[in-house]
PDB file of C-alpha atoms in Angstrom:
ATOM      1  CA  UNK A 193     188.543 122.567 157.371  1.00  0.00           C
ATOM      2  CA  UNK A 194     188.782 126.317 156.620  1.00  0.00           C
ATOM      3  CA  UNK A 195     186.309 127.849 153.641  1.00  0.00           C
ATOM      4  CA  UNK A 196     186.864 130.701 152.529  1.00  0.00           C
ATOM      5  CA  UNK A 197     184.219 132.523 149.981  1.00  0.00           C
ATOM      6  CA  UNK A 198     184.520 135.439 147.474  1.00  0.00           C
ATOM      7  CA  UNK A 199     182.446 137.535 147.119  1.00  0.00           C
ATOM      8  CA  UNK A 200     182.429 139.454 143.618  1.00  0.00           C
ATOM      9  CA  UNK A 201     179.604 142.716 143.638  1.00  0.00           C
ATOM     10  CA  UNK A 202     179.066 143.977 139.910  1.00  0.00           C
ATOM     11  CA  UNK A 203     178.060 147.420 139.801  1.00  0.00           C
ATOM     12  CA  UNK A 204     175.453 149.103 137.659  1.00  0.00           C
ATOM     13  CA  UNK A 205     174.179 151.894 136.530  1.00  0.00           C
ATOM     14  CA  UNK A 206     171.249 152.516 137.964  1.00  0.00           C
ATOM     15  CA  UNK A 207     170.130 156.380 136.424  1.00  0.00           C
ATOM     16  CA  UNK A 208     171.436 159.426 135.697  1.00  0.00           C
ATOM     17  CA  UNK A 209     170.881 162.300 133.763  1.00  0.00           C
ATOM     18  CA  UNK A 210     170.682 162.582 130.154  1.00  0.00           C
ATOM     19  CA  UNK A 211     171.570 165.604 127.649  1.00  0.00           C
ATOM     20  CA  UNK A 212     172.702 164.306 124.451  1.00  0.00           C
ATOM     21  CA  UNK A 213     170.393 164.322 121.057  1.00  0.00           C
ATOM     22  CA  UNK A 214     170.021 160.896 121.342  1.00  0.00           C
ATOM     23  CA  UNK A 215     171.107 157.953 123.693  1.00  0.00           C
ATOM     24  CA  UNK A 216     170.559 154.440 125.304  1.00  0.00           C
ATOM     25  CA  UNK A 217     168.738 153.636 128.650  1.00  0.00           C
ATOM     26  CA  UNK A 218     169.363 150.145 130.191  1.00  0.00           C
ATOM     27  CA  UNK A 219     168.038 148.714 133.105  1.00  0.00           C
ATOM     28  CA  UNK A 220     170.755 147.588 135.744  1.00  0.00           C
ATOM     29  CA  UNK A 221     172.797 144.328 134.577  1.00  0.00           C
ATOM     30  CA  UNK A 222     170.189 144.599 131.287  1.00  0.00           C
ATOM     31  CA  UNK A 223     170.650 141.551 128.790  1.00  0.00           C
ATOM     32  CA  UNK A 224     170.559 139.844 132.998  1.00  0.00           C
ATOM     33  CA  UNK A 225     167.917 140.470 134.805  1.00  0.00           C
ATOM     34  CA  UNK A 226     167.886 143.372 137.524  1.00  0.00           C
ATOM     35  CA  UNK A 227     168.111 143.113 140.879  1.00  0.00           C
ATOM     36  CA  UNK A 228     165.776 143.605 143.245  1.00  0.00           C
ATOM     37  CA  UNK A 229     165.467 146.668 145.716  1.00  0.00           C
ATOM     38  CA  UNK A 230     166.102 149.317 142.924  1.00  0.00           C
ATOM     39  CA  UNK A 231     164.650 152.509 142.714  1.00  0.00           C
ATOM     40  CA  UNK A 232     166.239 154.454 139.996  1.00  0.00           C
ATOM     41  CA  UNK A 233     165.608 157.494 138.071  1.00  0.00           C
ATOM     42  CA  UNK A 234     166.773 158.836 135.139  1.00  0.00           C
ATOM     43  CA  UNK A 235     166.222 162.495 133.674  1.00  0.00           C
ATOM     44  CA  UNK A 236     166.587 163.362 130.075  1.00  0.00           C
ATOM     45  CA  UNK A 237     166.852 167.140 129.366  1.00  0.00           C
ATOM     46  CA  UNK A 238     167.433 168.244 126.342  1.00  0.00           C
ATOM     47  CA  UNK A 239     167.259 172.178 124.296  1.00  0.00           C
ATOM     48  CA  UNK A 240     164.574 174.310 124.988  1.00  0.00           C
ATOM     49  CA  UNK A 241     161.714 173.736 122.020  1.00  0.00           C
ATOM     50  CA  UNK A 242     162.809 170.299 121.705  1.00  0.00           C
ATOM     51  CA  UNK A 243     160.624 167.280 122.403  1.00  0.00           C
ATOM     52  CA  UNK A 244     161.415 163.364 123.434  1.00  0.00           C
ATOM     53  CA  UNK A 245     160.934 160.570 121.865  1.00  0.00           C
ATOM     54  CA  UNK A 246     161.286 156.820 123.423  1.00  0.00           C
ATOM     55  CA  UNK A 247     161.183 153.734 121.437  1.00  0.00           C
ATOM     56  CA  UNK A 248     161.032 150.686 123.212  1.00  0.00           C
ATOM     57  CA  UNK A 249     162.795 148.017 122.482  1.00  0.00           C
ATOM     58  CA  UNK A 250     162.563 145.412 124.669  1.00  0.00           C
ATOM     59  CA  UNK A 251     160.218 144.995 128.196  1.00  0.00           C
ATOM     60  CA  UNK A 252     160.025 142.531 130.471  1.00  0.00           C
ATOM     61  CA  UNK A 253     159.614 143.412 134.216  1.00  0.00           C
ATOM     62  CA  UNK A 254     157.518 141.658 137.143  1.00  0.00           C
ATOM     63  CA  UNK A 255     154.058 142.240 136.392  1.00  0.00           C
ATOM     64  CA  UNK A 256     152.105 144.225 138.975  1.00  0.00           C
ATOM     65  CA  UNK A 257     155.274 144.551 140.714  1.00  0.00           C
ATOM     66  CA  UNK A 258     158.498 146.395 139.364  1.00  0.00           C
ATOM     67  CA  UNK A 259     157.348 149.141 137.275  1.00  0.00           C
ATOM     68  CA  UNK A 260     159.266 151.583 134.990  1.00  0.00           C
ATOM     69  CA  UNK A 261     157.023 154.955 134.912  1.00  0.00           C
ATOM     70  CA  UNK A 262     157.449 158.081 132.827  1.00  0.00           C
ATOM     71  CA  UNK A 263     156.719 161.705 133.947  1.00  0.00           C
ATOM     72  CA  UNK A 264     156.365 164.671 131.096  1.00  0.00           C
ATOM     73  CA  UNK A 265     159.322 167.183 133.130  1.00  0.00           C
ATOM     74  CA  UNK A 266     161.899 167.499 135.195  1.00  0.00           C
ATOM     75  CA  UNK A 267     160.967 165.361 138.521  1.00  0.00           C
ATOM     76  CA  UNK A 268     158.183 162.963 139.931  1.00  0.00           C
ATOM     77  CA  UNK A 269     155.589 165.211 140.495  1.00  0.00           C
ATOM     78  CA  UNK A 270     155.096 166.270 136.632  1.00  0.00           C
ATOM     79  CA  UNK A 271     152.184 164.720 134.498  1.00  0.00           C
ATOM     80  CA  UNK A 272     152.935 160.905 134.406  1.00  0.00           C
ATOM     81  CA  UNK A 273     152.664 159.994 131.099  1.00  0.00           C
ATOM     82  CA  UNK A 274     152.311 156.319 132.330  1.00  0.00           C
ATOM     83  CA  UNK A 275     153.234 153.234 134.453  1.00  0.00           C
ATOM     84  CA  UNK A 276     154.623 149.779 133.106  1.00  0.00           C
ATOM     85  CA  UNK A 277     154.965 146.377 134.296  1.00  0.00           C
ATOM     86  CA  UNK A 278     154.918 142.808 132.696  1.00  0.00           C
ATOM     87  CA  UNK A 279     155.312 143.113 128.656  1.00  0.00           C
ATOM     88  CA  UNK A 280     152.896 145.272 127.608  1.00  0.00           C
ATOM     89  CA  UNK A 281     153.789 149.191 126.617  1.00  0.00           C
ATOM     90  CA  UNK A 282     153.549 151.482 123.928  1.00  0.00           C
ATOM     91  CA  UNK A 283     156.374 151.234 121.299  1.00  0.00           C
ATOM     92  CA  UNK A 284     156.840 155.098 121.552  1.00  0.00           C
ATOM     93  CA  UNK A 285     156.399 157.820 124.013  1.00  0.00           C
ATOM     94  CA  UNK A 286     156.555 161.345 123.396  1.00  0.00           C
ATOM     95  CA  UNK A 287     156.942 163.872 125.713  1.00  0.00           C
ATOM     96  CA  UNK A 288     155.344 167.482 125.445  1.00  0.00           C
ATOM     97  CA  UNK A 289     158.263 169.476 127.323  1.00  0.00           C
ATOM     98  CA  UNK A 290     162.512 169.578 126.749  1.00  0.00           C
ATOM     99  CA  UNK A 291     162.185 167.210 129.958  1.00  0.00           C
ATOM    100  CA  UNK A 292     161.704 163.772 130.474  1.00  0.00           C
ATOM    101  CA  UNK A 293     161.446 161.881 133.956  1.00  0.00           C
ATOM    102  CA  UNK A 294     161.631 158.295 134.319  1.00  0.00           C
ATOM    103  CA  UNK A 295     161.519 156.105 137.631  1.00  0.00           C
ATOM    104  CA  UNK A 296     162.168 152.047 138.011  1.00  0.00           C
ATOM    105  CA  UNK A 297     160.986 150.302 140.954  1.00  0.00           C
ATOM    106  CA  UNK A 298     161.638 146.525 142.110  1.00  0.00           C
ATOM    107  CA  UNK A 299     160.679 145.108 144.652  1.00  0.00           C
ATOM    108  CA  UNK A 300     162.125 142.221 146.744  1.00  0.00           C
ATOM    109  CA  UNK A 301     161.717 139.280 145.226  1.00  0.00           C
ATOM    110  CA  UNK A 302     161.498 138.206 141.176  1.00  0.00           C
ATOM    111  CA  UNK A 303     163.106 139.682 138.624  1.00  0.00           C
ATOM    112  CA  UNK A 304     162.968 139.943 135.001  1.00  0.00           C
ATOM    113  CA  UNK A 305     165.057 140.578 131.440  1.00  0.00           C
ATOM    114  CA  UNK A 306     164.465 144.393 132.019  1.00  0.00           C
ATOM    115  CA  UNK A 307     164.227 146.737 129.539  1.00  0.00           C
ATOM    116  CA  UNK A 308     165.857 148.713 126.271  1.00  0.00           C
ATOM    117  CA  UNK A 309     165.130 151.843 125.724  1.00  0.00           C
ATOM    118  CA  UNK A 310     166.163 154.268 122.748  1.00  0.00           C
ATOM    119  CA  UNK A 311     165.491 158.067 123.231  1.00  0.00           C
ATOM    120  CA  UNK A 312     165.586 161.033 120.271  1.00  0.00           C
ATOM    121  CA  UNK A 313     165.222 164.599 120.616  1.00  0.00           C
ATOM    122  CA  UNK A 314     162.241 165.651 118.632  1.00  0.00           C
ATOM    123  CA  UNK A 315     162.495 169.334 117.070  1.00  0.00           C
TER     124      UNK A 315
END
């Protein structure tokens, strides 16, 4: 008897950087749930004197585990404005600088819906 198996790999977004006025950030596969072993990172710059807003509409990652964070600039090492996992984060985040940082980490097993997020520039 001879099997033979296909093997189909979907692939995602997983960051990027951002310049429009407004836009759309998914996580990976996002109405599925992510995979696990991402670490992605997405940077949102936008005009000089602007601001960002994020409005969060939907959240659902492994709690204590996979974590979507946010950093006020251009990298990692700027201010974190916070860290997220489960179901529980603010509706909006602002930043204070034309720069917006965000990271998403999961980890090797259990995943979850993921997350919907809407940015605006703020002038």
């Amino acid at each position: 008897m001879l099997l033979v198996a296909l093997v189909v790999w979907k692939q995602v977004p997983c960051g990027g950087v951002l310049s429009e006025r407004r836009g759309t950030i998914l996580s990976p596969g996002y109405p599925e749930p992510y995979a696990n072993y991402l670490n992605c990172a997405w940077k949102i710059s936008v005009p000089e004197g602007a601001g960002i807003q994020i409005q969060v509409v939907t959240f659902a990652t492994e709690h204590n585990w996979d974590s979507l964070d946010f950093f006020d600039g251009v990298d990692g090492n700027a201010r974190r404005l916070g860290s997220y996992s489960g179901t529980t984060i603010p509706q909006l985040l602002n930043s204070t600088s034309n720069n917006l940082y965000l990271t998403f980490q999961s980890d090797i097993s259990v995943s979850a819906a993921g997350f919907h997020l809407e940015y605006t520039v703020m002038f």
